[in-house]
Coordinates of C-alpha atoms and ligand atoms in Angstrom, one line a residue:
X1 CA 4.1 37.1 -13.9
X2 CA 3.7 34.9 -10.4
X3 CA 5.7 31.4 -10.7
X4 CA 3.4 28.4 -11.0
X5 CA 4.0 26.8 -7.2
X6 CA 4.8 22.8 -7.7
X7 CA 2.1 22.0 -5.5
X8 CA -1.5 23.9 -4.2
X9 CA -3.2 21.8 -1.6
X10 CA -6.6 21.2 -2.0
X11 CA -8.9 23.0 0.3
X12 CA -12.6 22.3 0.4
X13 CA -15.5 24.0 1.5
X14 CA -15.8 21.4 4.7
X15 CA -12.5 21.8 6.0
X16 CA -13.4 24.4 8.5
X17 CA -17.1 23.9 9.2
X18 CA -15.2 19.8 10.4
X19 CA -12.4 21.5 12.1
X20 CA -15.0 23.9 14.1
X21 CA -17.1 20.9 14.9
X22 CA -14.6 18.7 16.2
X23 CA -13.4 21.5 18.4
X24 CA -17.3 22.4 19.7
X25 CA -17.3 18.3 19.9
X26 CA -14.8 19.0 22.5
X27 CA -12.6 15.6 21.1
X28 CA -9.3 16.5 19.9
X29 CA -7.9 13.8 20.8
X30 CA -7.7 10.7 18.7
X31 CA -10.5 8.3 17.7
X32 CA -13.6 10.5 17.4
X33 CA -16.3 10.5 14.8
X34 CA -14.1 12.1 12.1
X35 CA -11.6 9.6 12.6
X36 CA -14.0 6.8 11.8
X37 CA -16.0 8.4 8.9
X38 CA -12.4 9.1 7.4
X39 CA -11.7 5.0 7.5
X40 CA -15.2 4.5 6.1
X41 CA -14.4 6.6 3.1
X42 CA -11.5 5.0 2.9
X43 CA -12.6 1.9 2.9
X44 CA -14.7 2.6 0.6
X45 CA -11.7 3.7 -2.2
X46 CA -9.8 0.5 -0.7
X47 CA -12.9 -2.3 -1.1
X48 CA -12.7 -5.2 1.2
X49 CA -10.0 -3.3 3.1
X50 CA -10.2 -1.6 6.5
X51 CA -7.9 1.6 7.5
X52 CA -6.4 2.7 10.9
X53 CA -5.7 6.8 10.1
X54 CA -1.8 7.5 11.8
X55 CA 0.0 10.6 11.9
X56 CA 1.9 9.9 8.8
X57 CA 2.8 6.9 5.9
X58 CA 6.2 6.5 7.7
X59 CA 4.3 6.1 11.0
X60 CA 2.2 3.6 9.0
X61 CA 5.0 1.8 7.3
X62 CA 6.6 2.1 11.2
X63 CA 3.2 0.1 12.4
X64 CA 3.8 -2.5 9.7
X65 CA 7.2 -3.2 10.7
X66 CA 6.6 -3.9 14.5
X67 CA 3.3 -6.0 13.0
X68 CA 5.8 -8.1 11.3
X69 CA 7.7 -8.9 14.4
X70 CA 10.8 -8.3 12.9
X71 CA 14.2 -9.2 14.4
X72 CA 17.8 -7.3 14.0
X73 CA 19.1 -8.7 11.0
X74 CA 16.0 -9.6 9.2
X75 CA 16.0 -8.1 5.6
X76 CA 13.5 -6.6 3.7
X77 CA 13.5 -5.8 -0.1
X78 CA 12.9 -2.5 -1.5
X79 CA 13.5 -0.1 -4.2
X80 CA 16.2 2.1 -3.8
X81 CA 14.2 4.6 -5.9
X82 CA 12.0 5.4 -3.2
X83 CA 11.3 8.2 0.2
X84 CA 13.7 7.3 3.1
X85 CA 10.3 6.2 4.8
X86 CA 10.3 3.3 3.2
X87 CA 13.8 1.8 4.2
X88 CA 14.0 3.9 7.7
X89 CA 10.6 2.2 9.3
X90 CA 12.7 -1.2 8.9
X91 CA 16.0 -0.2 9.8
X92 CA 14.2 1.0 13.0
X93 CA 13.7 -2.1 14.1
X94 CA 16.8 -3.5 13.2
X95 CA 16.1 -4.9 10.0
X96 CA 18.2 -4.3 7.0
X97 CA 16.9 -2.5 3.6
X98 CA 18.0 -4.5 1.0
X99 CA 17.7 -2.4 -2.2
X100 CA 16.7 -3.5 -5.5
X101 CA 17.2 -1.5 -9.0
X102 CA 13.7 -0.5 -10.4
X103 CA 12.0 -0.9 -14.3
X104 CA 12.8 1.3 -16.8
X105 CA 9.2 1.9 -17.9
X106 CA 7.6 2.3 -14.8
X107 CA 10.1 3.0 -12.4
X108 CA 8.6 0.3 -10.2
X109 CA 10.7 -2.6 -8.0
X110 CA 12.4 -4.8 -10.9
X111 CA 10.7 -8.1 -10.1
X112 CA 13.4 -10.1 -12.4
X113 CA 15.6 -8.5 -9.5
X114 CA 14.0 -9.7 -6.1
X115 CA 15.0 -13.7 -6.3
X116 CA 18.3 -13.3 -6.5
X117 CA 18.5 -10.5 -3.7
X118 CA 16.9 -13.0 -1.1
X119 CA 18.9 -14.9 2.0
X120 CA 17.8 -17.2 4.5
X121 CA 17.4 -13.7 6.4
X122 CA 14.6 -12.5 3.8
X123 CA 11.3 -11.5 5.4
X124 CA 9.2 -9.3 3.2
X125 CA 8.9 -6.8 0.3
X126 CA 8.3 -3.5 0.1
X127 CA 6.8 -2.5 -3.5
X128 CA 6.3 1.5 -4.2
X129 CA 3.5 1.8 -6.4
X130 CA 5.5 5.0 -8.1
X131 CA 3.3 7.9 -9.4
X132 CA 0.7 5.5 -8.8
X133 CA 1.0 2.9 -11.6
X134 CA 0.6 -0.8 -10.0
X135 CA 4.0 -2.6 -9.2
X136 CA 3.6 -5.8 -11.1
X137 CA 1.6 -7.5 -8.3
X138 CA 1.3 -10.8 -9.6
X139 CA 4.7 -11.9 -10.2
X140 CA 6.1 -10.5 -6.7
X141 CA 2.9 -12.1 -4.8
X142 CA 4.1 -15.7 -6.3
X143 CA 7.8 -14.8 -5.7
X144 CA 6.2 -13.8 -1.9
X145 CA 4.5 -17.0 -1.8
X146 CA 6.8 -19.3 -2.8
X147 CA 9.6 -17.8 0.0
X148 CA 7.0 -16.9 2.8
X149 CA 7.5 -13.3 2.7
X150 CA 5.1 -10.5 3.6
X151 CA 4.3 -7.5 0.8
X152 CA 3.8 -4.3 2.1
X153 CA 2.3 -1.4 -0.2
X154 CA 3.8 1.4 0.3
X155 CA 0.9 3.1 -1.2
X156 CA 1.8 6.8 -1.0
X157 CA 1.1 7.9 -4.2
X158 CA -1.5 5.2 -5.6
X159 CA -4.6 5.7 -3.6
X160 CA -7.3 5.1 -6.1
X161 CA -5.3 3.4 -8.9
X162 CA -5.7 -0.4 -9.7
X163 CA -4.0 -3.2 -11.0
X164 CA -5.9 -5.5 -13.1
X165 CA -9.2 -4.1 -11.8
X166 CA -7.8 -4.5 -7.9
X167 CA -7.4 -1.4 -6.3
X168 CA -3.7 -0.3 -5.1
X169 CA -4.1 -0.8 -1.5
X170 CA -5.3 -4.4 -1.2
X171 CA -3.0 -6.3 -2.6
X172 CA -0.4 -7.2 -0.3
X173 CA -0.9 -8.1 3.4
X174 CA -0.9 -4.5 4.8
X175 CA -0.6 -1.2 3.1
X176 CA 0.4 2.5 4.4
X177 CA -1.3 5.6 3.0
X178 CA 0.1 9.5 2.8
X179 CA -2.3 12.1 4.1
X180 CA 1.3 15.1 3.4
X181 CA 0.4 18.1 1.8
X182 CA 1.7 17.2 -1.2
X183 CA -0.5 13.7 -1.8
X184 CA -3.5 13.8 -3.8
X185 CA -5.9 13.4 -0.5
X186 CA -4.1 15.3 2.2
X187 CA -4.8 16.7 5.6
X188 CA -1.2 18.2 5.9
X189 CA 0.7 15.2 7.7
X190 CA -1.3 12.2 8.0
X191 CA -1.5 8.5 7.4
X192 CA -3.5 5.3 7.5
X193 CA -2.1 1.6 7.6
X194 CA -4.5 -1.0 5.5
X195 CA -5.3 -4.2 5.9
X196 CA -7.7 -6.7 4.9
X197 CA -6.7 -9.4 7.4
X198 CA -8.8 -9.2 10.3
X199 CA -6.1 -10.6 13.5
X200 CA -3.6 -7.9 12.0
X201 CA -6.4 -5.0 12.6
X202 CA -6.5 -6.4 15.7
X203 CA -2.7 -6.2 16.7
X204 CA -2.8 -3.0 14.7
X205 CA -5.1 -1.1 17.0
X206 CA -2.9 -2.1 19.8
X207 CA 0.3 -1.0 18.2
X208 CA -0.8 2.3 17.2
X209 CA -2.4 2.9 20.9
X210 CA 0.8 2.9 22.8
X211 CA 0.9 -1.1 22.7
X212 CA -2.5 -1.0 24.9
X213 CA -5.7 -2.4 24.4
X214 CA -7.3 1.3 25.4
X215 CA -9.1 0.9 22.2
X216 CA -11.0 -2.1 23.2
X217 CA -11.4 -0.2 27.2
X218 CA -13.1 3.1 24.9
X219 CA -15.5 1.0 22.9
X220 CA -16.6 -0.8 26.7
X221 CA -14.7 -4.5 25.8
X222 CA -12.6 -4.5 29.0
X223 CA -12.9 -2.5 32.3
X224 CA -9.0 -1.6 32.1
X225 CA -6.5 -1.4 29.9
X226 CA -3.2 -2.4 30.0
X227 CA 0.4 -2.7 28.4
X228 CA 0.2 -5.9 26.3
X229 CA 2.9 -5.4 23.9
X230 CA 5.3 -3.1 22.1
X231 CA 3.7 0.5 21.1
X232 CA 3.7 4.0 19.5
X233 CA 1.5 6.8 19.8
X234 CA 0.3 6.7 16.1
X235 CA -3.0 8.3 16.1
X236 CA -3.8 11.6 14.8
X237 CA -5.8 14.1 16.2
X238 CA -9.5 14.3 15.5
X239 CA -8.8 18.2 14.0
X240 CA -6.7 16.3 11.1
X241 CA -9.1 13.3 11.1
X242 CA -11.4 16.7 10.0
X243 CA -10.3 18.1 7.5
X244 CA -9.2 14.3 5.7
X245 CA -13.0 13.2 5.7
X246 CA -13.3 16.7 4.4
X247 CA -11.0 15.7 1.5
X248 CA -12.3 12.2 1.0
X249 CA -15.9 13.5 0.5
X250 CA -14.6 15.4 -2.7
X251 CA -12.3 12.2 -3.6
X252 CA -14.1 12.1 -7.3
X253 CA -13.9 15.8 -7.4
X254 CA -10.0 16.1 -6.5
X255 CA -9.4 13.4 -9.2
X256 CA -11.3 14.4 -12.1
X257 CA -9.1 17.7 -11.4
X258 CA -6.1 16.2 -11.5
X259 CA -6.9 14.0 -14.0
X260 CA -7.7 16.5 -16.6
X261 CA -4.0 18.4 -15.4
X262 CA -2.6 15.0 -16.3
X263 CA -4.3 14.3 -19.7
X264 CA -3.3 17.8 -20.8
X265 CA -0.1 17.2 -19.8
X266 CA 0.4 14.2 -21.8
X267 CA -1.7 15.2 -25.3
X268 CA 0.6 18.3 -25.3
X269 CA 3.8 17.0 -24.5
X270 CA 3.8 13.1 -26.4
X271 CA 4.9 14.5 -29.4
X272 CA 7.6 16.6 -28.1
X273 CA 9.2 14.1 -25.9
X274 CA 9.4 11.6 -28.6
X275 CA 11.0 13.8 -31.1
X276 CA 13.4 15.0 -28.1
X277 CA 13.8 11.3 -26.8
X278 CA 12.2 12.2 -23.7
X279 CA 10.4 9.9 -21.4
X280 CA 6.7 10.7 -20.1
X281 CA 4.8 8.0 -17.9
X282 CA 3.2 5.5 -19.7
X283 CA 0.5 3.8 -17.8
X284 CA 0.4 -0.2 -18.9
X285 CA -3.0 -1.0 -19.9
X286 CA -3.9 -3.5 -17.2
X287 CA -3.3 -0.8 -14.5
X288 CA -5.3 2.5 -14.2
X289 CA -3.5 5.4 -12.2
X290 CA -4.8 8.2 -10.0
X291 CA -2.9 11.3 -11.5
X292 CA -0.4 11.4 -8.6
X293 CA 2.8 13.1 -10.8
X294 CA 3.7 14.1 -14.4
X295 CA 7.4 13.4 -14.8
X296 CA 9.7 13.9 -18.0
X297 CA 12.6 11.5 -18.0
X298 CA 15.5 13.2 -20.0
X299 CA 17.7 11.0 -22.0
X300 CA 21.0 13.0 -20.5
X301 CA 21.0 13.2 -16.6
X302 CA 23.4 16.8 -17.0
X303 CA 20.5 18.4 -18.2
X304 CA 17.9 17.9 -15.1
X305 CA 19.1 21.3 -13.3
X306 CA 19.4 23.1 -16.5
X307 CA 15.9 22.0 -17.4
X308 CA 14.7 23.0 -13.8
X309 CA 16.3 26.5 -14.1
X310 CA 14.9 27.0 -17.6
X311 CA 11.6 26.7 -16.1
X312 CA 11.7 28.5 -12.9
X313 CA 13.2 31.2 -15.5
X314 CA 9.5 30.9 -17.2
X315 CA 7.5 31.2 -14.2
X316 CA 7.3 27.5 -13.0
X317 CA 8.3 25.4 -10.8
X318 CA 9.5 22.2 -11.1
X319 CA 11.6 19.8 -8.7
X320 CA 13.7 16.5 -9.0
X321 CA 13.1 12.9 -6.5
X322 CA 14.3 10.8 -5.3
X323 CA 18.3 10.5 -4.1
X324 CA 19.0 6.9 -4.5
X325 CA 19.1 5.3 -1.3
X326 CA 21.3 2.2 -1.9
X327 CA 24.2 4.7 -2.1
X328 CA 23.1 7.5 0.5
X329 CA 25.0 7.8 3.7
X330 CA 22.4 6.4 5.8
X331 CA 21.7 3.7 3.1
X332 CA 25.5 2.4 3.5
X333 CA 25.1 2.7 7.2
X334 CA 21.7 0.2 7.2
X335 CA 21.0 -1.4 4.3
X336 CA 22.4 -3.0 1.4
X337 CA 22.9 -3.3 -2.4
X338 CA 20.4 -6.3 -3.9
X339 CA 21.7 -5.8 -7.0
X340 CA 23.1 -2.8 -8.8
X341 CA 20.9 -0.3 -9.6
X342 CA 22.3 1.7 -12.7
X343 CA 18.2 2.4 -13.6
X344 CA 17.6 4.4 -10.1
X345 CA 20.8 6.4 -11.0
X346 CA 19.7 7.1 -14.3
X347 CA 16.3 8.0 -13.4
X348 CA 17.6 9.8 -10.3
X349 CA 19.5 12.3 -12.2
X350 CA 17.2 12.8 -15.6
X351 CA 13.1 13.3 -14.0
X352 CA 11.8 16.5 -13.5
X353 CA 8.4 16.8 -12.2
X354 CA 5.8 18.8 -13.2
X355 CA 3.7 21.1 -11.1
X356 CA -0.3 18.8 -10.6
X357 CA -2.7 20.1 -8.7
X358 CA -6.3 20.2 -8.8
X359 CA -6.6 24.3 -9.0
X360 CA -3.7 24.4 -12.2
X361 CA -6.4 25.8 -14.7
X362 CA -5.8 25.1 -18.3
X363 CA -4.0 28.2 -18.9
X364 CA -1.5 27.7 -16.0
X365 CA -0.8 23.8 -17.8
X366 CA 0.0 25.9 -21.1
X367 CA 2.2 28.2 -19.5
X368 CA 3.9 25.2 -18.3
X369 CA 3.9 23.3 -21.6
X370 CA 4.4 26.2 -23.3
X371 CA 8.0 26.6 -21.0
X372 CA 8.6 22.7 -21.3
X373 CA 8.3 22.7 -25.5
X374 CA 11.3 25.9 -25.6
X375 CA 13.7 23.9 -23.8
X376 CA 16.0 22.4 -26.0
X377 CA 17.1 18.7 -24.7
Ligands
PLP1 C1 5.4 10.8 0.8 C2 5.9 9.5 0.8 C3 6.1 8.8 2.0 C4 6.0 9.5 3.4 O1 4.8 10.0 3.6 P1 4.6 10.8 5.0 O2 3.1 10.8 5.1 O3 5.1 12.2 4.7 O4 5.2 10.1 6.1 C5 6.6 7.5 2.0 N1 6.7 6.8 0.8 C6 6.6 7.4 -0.3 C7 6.8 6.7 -1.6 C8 6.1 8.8 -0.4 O5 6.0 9.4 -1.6

């Protein structure tokens, strides 16, 4: 029996016809025609939002941090349940990670925790939409307000999920997207930092062109361009720009797919988990979420690997996230503890996630349910 991979990418019938056209377009570089129907689509998923594709999220969340003109010794709140990204695209520049325990029920940035984390130093906060259930957006948009710090989405996992009707994405002053393999929309590595606010787009374009206003020289603006200030090289190639406008054209289709996965998941496994005091997600009714991850939380941490091994020994893959960052090595080194976080170590040690992809049929999910319901917690 062939093991049930933890993650298929979704290929689609466009991927290649986009790929050959860009390459008989002759335009490899960045900026082409895919690369601009991609940030329409985009925008599209994101309303009243506009997207600049980069190479990756942690290039994206690396563009947001020079936006925010940061200085050594700023801070920045975060999760410590989160990717390195999130934390290493500040400490970059300097600034230090302050990390925050996380809720119990949905694993997102405690907002009870962020007040008393803040200094005088205290310049913005970083909310992981995890799985793709809404952060609670209100309360850490007043706490922003009130102490004249920026939010940042780090919206890996939440592109097309919403809070209060609002989709994930918009809500804070910028947002980065993931384009990896193993995000719903992917194009292998790729990114996309969003913002609503005009002037930002602006400094934006600049940032992610080498710190030059090339982009204005290309569209005819300016008869040269010029270093104006500090830069990257975050634009991806219009052969990745491809195949994501391939992807984003079969947006509905992907998620229908792996919403069906993720409803399957949870009408066959509710019961069990209760009756073995395992935790499943459970969305809050104000927030919809785009069937990023299944994960079961098990009440005793020493049981993740056994549960991991008991499936692999049924054919399926399964894998653990994240290692808590507020304790790592390199978390020691350049950020620091916001308040304890006993919730991230729990969680850490006790999710398993469950393979999602939009080509599991049904009778790949029972196999896995099937494997799930014989392990004894
Ligand atoms: C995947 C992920 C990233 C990094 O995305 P890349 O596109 O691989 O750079 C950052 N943050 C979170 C929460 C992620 O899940």
């Amino acid at each position: 029996m062939n093991e049930i991979p933890f993650n298929v990418p979704y290929s689609t019938p466009s991927d290649l016809d986009y790929c050959r056209a860009a390459l008989n377009d002759n335009h490899l570089s960045g900026d082409g025609r895919f690369t601009a129907r991609a940030s329409e689509l985009l925008a599209s998923i994101i309303p009243g939002t506009k997207s600049l594709l980069t190479t990756s999220c942690t290039h994206a969340l690396e563009l947001a941090a020079l936006l925010l003109d940061l200085d050594p010794g700023d801070e920045v709140i975060m999760p410590s349940f989160t990717f390195v990204s999130t934390a290493n695209a500040f400490a970059l520049r300097g600034a230090i990670p302050v990390f925050v325990d996380i809720r119990a029920d949905t694993l997102n940035l405690d907002e009870s925790k962020i007040e008393p984390a803040l200094t005088e130093r205290t310049r913005a906060i970083i909310v992981v939409h995890y799985g793709g259930l809404a952060a609670e957006m209100d309360t850490i948009n007043e706490i922003a307000a009130r102490h004249e710090l920026a939010v940042i989405e780090d919206n890996a996992h939440g592109l097309g999920g919403t809070y209060k009707g609002r989709a994930l994405g918009s809500l804070g002053l910028m947002a980065a997207q993931s384009f990896h393999a193993t995000k719903n929309i992917q194009c292998g590595e790729g990114g996309a930092l969003v913002t609503s606010d005009p002037m930002l787009m602006n400094r934006a374009e600049i940032v992610r062109e080498k710190g030059t206003n090339r982009s204005q020289f290309r569209r005819g603006e300016v008869d040269k361009y010029t270093w104006l200030e500090l830069g990257s090289s975050y634009l991806p190639s219009e052969l990745l720009a491809a195949v994501l406008t391939a992807q984003l054209e079969h947006f509905d289709e992907i998620q229908a797919k792996r919403h069906s996965v993720w409803d399957m998941y949870q009408d066959t496994l509710t019961e069990w988990a209760r009756e073995s005091g395992v935790r499943t997600p459970d969305p809050p009714s104000h927030v919809e979420h785009p069937a990023h991850l299944f994960y079961l939380l098990l009440p005793d941490g020493s049981r993740q690997q056994s549960m991991i091994r008991h499936l692999g020994q049924h054919g399926v893959k399964a894998v653990s996230h994240y290692v808590p960052l507020h304790n790592s090595p390199g978390g020691r080194t350049y950020g620091r503890e916001g308040s304890p976080s006993p919730i991230t170590e729990m969680v850490s040690e006790g999710l398993v996630r469950l393979p999602l992809y939009p080509g599991l049929t049904d009778a790949a999910v029972e196999r896995v349910t099937d494997a799930v319901r014989s392990f004894r917690v």
